[in-house]
PDB file of C-alpha atoms in Angstrom:
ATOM      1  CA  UNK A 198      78.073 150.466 164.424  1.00  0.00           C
ATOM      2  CA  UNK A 199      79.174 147.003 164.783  1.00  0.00           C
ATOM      3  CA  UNK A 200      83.392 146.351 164.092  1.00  0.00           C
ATOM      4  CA  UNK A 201      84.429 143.059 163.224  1.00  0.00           C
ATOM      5  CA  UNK A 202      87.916 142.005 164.562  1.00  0.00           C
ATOM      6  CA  UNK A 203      90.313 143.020 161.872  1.00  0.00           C
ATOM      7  CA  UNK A 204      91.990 139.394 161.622  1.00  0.00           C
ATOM      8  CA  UNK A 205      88.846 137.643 160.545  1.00  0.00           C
ATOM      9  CA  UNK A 206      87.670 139.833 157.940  1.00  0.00           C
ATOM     10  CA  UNK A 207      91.137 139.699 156.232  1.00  0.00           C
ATOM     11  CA  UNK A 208      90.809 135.882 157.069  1.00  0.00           C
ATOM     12  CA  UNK A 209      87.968 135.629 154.674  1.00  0.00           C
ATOM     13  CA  UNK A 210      88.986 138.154 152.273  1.00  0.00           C
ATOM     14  CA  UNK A 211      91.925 136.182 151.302  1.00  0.00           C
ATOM     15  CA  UNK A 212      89.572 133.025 151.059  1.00  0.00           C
ATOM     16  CA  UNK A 213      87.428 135.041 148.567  1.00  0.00           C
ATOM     17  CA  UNK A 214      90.039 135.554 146.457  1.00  0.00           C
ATOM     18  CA  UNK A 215      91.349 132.128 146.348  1.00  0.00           C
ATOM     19  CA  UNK A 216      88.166 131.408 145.367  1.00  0.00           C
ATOM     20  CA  UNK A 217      87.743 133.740 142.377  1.00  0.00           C
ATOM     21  CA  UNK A 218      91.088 132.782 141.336  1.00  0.00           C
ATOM     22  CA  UNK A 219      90.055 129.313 140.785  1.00  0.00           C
ATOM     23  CA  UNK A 220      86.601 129.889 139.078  1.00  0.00           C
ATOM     24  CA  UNK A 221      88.145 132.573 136.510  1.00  0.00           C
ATOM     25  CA  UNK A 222      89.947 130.805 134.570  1.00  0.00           C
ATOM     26  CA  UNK A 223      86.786 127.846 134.217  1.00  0.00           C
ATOM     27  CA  UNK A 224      84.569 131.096 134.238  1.00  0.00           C
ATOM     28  CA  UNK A 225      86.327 132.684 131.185  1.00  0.00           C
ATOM     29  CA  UNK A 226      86.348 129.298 129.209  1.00  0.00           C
ATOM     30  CA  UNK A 227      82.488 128.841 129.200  1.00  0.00           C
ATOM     31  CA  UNK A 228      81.912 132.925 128.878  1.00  0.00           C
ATOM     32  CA  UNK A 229      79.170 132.894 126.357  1.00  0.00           C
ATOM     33  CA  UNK A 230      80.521 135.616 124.558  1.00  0.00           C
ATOM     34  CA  UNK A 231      83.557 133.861 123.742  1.00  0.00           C
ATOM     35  CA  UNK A 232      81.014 131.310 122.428  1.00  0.00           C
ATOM     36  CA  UNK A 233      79.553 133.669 120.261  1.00  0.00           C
ATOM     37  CA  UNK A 234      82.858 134.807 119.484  1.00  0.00           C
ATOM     38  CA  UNK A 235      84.035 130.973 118.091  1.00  0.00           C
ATOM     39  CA  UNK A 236      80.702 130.556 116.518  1.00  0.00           C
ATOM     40  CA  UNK A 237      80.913 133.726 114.686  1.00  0.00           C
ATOM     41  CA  UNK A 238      84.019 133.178 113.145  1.00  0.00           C
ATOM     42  CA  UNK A 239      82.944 129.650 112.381  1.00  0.00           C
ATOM     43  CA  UNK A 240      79.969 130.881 110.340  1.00  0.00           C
ATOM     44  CA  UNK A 241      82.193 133.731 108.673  1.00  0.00           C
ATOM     45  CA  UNK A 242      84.874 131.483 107.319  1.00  0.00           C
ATOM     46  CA  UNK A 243      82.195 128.827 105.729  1.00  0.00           C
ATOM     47  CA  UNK A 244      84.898 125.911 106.530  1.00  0.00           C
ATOM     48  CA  UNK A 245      82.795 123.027 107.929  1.00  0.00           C
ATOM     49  CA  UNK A 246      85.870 122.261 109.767  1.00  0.00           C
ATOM     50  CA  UNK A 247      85.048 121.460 113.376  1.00  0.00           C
ATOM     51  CA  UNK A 248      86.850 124.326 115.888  1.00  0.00           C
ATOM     52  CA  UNK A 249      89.533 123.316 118.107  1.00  0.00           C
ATOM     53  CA  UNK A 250      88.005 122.559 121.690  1.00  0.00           C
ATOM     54  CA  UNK A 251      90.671 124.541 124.340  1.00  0.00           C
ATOM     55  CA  UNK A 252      93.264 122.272 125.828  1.00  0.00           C
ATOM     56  CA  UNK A 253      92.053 120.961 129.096  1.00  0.00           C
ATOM     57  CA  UNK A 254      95.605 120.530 131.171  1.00  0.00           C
ATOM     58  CA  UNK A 255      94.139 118.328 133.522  1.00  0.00           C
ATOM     59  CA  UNK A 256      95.850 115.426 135.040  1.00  0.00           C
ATOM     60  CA  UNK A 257      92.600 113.253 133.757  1.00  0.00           C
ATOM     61  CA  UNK A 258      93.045 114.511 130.010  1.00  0.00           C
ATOM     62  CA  UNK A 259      96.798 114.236 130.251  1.00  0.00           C
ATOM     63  CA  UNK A 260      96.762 110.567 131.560  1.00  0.00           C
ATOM     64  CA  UNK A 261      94.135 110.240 128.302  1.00  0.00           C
ATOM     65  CA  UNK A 262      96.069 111.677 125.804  1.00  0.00           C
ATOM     66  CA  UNK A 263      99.293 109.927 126.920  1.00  0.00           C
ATOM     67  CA  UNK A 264      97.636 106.164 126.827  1.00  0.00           C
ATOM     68  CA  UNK A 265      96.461 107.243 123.607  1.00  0.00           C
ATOM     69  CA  UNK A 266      99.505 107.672 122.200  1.00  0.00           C
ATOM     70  CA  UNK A 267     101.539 104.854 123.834  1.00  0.00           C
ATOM     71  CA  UNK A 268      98.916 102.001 123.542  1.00  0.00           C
ATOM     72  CA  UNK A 269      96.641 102.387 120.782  1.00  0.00           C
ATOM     73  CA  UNK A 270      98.030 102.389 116.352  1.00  0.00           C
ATOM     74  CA  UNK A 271      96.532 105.757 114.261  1.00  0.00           C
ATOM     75  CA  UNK A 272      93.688 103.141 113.946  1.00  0.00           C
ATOM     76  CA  UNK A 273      92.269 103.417 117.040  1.00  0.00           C
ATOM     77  CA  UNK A 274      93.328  99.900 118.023  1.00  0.00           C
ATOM     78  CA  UNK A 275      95.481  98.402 120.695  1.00  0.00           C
ATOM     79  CA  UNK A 276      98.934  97.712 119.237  1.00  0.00           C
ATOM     80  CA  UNK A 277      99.650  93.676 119.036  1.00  0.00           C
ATOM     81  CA  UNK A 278     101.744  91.800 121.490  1.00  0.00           C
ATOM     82  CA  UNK A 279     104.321  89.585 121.323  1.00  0.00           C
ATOM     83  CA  UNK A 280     103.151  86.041 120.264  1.00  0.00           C
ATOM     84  CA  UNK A 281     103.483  83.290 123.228  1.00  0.00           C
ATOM     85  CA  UNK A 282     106.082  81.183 123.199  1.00  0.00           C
ATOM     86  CA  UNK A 283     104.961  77.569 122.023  1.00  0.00           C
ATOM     87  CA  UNK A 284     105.795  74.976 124.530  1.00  0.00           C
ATOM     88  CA  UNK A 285     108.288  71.820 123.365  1.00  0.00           C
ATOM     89  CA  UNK A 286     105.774  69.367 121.309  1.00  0.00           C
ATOM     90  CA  UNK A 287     106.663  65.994 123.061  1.00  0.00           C
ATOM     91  CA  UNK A 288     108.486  63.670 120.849  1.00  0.00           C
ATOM     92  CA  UNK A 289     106.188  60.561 119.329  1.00  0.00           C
ATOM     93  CA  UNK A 290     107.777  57.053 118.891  1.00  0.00           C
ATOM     94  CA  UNK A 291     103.960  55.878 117.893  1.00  0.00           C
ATOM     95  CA  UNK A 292     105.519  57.777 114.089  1.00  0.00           C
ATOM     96  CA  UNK A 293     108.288  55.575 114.203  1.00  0.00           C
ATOM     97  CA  UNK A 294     108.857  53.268 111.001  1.00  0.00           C
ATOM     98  CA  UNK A 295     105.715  54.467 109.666  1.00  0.00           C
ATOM     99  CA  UNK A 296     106.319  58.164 109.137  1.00  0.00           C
ATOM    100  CA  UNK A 297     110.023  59.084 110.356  1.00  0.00           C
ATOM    101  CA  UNK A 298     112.633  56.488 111.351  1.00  0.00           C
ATOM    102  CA  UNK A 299     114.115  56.015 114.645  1.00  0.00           C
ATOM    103  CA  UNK A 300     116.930  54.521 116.094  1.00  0.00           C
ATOM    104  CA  UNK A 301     116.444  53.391 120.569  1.00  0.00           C
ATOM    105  CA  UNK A 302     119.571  53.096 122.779  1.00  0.00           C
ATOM    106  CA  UNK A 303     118.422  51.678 126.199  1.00  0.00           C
ATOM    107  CA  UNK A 304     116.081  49.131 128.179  1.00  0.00           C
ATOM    108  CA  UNK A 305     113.902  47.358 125.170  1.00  0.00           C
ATOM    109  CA  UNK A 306     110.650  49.169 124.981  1.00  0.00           C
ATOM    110  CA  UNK A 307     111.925  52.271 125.537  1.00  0.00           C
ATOM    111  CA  UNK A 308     110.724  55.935 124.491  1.00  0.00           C
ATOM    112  CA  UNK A 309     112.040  59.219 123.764  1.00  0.00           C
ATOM    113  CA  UNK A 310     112.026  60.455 127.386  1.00  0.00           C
ATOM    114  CA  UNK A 311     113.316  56.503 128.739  1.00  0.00           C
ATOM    115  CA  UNK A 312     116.198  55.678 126.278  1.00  0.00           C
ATOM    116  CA  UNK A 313     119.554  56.564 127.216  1.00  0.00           C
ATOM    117  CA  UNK A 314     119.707  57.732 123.533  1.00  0.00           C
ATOM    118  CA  UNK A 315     117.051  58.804 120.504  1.00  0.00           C
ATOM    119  CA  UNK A 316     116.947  59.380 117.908  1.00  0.00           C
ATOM    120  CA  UNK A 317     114.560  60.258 114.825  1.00  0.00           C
ATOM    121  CA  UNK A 318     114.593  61.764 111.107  1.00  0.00           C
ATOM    122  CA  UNK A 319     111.968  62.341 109.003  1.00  0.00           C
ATOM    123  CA  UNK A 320     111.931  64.313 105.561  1.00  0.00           C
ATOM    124  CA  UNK A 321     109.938  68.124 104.883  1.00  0.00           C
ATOM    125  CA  UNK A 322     110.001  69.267 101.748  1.00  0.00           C
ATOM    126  CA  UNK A 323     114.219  69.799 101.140  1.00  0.00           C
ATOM    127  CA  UNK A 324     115.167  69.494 104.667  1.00  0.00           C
ATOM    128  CA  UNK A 325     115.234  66.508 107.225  1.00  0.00           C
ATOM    129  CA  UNK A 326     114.071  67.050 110.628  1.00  0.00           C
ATOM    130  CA  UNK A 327     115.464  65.628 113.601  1.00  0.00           C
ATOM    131  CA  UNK A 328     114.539  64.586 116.913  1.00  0.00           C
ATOM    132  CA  UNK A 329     117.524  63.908 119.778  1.00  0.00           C
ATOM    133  CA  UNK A 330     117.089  63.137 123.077  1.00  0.00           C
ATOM    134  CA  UNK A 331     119.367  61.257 125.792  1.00  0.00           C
ATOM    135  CA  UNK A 332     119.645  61.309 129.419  1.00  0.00           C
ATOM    136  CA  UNK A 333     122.333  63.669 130.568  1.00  0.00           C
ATOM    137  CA  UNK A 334     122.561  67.529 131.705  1.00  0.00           C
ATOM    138  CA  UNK A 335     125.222  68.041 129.247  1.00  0.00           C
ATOM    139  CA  UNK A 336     124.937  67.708 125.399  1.00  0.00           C
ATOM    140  CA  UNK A 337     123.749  64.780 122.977  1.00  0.00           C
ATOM    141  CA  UNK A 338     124.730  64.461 119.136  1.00  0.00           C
ATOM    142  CA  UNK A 339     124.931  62.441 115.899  1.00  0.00           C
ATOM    143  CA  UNK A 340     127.487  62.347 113.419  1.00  0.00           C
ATOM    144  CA  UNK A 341     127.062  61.263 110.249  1.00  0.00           C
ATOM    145  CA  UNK A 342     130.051  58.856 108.523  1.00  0.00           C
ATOM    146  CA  UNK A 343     131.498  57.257 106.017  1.00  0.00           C
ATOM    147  CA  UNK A 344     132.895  54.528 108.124  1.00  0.00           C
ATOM    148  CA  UNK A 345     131.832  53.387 112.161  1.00  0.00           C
ATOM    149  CA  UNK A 346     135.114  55.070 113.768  1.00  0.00           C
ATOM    150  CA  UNK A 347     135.392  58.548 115.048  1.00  0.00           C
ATOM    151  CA  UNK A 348     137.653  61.103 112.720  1.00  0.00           C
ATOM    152  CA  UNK A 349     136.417  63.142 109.608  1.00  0.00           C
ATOM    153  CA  UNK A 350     132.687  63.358 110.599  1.00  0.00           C
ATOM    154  CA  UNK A 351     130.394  66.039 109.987  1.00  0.00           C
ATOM    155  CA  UNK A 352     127.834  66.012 113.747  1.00  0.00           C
ATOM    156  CA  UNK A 353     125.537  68.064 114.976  1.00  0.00           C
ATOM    157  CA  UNK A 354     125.254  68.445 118.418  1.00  0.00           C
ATOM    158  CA  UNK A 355     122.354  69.829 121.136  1.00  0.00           C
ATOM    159  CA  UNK A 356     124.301  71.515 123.853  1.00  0.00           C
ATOM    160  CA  UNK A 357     122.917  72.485 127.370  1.00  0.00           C
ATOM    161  CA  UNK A 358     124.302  76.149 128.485  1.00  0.00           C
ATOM    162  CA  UNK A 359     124.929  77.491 131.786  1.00  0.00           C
ATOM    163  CA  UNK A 360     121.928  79.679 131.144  1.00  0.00           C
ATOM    164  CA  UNK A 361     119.501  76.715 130.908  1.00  0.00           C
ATOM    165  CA  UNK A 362     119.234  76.832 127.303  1.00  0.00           C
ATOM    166  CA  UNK A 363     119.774  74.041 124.279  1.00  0.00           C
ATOM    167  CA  UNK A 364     122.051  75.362 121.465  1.00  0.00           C
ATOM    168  CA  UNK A 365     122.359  73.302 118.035  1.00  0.00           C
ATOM    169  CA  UNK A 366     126.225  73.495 116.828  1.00  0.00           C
ATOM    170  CA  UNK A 367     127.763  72.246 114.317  1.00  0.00           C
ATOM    171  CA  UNK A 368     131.654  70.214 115.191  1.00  0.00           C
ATOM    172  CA  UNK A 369     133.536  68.239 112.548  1.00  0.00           C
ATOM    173  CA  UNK A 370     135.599  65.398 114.215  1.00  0.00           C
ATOM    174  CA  UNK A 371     139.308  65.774 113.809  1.00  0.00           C
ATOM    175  CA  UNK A 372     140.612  62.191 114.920  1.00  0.00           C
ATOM    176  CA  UNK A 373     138.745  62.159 118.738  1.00  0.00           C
ATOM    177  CA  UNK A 374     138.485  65.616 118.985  1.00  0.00           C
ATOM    178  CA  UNK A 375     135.618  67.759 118.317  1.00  0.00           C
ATOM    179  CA  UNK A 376     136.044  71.176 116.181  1.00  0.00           C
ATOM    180  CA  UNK A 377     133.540  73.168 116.272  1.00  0.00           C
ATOM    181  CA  UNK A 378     132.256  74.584 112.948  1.00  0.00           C
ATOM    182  CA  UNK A 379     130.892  78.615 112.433  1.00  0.00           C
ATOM    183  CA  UNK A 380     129.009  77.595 109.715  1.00  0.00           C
ATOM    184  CA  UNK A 381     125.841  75.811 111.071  1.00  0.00           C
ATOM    185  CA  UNK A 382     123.500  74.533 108.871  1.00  0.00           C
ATOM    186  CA  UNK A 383     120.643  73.962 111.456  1.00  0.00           C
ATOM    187  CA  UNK A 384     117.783  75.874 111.039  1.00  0.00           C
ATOM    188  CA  UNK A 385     114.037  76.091 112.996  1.00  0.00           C
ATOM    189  CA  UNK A 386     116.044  74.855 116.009  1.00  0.00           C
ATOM    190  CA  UNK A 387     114.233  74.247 119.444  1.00  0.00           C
ATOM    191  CA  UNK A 388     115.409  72.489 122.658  1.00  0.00           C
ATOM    192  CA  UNK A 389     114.797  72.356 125.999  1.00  0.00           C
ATOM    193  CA  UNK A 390     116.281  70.461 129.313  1.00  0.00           C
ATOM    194  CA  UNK A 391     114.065  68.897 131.590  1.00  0.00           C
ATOM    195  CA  UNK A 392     114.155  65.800 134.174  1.00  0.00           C
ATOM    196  CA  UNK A 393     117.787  65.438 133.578  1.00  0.00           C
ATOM    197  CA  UNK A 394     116.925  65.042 129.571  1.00  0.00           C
ATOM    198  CA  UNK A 395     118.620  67.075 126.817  1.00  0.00           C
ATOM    199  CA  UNK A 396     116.219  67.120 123.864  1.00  0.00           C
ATOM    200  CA  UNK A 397     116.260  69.403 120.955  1.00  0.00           C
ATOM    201  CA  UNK A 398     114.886  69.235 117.372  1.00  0.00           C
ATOM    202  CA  UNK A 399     115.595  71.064 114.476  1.00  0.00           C
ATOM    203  CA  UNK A 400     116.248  70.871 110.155  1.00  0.00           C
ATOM    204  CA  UNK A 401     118.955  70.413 108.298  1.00  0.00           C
ATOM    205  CA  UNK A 402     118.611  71.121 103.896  1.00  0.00           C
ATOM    206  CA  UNK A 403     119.320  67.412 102.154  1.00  0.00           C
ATOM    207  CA  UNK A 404     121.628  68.867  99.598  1.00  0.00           C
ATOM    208  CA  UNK A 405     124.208  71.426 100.663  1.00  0.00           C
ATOM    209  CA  UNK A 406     127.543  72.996  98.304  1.00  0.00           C
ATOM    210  CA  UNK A 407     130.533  70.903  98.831  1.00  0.00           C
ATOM    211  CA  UNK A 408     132.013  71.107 101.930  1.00  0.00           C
ATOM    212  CA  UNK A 409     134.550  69.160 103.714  1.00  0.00           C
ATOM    213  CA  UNK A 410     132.735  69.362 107.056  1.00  0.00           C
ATOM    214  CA  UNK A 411     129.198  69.267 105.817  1.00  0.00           C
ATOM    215  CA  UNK A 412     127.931  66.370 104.006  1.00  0.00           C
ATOM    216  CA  UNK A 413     124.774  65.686 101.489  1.00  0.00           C
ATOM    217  CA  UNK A 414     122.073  64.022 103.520  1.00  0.00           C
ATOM    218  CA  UNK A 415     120.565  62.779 100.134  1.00  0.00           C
ATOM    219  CA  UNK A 416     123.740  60.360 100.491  1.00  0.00           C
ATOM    220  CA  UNK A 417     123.658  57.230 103.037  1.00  0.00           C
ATOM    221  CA  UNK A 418     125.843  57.245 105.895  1.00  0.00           C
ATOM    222  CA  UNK A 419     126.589  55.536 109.334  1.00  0.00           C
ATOM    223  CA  UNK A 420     125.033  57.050 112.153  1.00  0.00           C
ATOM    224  CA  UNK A 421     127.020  57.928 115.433  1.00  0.00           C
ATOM    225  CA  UNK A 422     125.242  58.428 118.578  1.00  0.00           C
ATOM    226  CA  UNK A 423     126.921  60.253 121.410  1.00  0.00           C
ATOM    227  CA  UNK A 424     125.603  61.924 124.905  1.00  0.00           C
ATOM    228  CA  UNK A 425     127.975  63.001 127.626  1.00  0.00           C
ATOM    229  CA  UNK A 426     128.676  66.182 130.525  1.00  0.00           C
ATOM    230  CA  UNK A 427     129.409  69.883 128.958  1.00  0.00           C
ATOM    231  CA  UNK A 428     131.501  72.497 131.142  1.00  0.00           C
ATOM    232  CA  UNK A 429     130.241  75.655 130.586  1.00  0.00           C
ATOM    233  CA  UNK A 430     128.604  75.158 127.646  1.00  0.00           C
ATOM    234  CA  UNK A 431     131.263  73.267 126.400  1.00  0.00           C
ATOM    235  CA  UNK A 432     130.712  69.602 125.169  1.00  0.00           C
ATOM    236  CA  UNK A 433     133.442  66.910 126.663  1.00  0.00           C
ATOM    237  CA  UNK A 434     134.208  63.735 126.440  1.00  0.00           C
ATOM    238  CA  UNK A 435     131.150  61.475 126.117  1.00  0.00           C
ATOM    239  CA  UNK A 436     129.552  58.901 128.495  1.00  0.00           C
ATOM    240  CA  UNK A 437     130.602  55.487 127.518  1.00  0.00           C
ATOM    241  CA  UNK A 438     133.938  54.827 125.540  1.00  0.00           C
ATOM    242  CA  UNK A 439     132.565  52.820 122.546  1.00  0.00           C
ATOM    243  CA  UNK A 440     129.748  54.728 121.711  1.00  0.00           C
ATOM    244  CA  UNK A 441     126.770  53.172 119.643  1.00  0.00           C
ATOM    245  CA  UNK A 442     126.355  53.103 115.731  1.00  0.00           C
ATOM    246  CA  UNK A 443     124.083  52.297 113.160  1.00  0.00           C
ATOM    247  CA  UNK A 444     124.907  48.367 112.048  1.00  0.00           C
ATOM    248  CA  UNK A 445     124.554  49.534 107.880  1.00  0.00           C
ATOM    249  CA  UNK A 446     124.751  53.009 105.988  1.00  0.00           C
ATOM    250  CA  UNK A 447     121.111  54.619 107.124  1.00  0.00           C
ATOM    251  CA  UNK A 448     118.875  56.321 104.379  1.00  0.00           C
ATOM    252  CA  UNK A 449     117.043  59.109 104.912  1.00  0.00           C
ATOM    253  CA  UNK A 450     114.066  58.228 102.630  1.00  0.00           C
ATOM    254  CA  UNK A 451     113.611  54.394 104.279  1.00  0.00           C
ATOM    255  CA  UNK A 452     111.897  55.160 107.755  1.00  0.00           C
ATOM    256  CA  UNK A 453     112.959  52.114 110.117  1.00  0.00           C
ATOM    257  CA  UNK A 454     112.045  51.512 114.035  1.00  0.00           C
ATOM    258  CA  UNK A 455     115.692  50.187 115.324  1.00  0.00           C
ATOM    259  CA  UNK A 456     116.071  49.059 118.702  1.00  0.00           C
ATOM    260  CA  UNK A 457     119.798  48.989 120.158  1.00  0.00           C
ATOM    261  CA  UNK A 458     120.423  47.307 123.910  1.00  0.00           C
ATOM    262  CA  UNK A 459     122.279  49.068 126.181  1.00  0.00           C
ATOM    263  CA  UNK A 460     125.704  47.558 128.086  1.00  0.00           C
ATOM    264  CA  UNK A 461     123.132  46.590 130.456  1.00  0.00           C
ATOM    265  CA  UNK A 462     121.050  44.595 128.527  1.00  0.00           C
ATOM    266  CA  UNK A 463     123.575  43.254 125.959  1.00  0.00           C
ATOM    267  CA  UNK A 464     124.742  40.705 128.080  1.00  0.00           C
ATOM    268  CA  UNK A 465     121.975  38.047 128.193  1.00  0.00           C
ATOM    269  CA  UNK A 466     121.592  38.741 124.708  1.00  0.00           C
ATOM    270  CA  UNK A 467     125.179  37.427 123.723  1.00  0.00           C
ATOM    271  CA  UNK A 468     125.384  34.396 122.041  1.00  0.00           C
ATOM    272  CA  UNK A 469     127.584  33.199 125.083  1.00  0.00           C
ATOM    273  CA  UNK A 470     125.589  33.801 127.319  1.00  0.00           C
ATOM    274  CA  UNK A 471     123.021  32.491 125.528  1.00  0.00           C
ATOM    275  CA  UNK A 472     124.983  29.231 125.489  1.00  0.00           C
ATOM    276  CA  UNK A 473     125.755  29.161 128.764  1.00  0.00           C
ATOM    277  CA  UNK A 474     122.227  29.423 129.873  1.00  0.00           C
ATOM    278  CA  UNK A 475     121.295  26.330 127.706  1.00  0.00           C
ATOM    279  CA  UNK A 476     124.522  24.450 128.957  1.00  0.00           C
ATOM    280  CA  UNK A 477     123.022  25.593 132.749  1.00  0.00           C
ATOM    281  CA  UNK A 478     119.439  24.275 132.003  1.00  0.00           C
ATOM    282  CA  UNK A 479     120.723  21.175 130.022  1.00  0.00           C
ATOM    283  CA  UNK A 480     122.796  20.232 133.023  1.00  0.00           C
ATOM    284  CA  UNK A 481     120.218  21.236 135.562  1.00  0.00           C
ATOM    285  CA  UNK A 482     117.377  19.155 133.883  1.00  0.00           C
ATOM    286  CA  UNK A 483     119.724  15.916 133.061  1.00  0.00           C
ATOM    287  CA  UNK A 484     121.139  15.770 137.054  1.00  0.00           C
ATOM    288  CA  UNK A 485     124.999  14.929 138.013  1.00  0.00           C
ATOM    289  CA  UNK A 486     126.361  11.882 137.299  1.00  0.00           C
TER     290      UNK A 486
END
């Protein structure tokens, strides 16, 4: 009789049953009997319902079930994401005095994203829409008047954050000073800072109730323009000390294209200046004496 080492036998015993272990349970689930068994009971009830497969606990049908659940509606489809985010739409000057009206600070010829200061309105239905834009990291604004100083205006202003980001507020002017105002009527407000530029847009309803800080649109009223640095979100004072205006009462339905000179280019546009460059060419041309 041959005798096998005692080791190796009980070696591949315990592989055997490692073995069995693992088809059993597969064994059991495709035992035709219990086939017979399901179908049986199936054909004895009369339901048509379809039988219940067995729950497969696999990592494969687990990882199915679980995207099912997360990604896709009871409808079988994927759930919808969140919509892009539509870049800034440029601001046109080619609409100006035809469509909206518009009113250039800056070197003569200037556009949206050259002027030291822009602005434009246009009407929508029963708001106005309107477009700022001036070169500074800080905030730019327009207040609306009943005279060309500073004190008792209603303004809206486009503030650059820390965070990057352009908020619309709402300030009433108390003498120089700026008060800011909880109750904003800007709506559909969008801005953005780039290349040194703060440039917004946004609505504002023609007719409001009556409110001290808030005038009707539907009304004419100076324009003031404004642009200077913000601390921390916080608007201060603004660039130049006299500040531009609108020459007459603006109104919202009569769409003009306004060009204003800056500081820089006011002064060969002067009437004395002008004078003196006549008096210089008249002098030139005639010789001395």
């Amino acid at each position: 009789m041959i005798q096998l080492p005692l080791l190796p036998l009980l070696h591949c015993l315990g592989c055997s049953a490692w073995l069995l272990l693992l088809a059993g349970p597969i064994a059991s689930s495709a035992s035709p009997a219990d086939d017979s068994a399901r179908r049986g009971d199936s054909s004895s009830s009369g339901s048509d319902e379809v039988q219940r497969q067995p729950h497969d606990s696999s990592y494969g049908t687990f990882a199915s079930e679980f995207y099912d659940l997360r990604y896709l509606s009871e409808e079988g489809y994927p759930f919808p994401t969140a919509p892009p985010v539509d870049p800034f739409a440029k601001i046109k000057v080619d609409d100006c005095g035809k469509t909206k009206g518009c009113f250039r600070y800056g070197k003569p010829g200037c556009t949206a994203e050259t002027c030291d200061y822009f602005l434009s309105y246009r009407m929508i239905g029963a708001d106005v829409e309107f477009e700022l834009s001036a070169d500074t990291d800080g905030w730019v604004a327009v207040g609306f008047s009943s005279d060309k100083k500073m004190g008792g205006d209603d303004v809206m202003a486009c503030v650059h954050d820390d965070n990057g980001r352009v908020r619309i507020q709402h300030f009433y002017n108390v003498g120089q000073w700026a008060k800011e105002i909880q109750r904003n009527p800007a709506r559909d407000e969008e801005g953005i800072f780039e290349n040194n530029r703060v440039t917004c847009r946004f609505k504002r309803p023609v007719n409001v109730p009556r409110d001290e800080t808030i005038v009707d649109l539907h009304l004419s009223w100076y324009y003031l323009f404004a642009w200077g640095p913000a601390i921390q979100g916080s608007i201060t004072r603004h660039d130049i000390d006299s500040p531009p205006t609108s020459e007459r009462v603006v109104s919202i339905y009569k769409y003009e294209d306004i060009f204003m000179p800056s500081a820089a280019y006011q002064t060969f546009s002067s009437p004395f200046c002008l004078l003196l460059i006549v008096a210089l060419t008249f002098y030139l041309l005639m010789g001395t004496p």
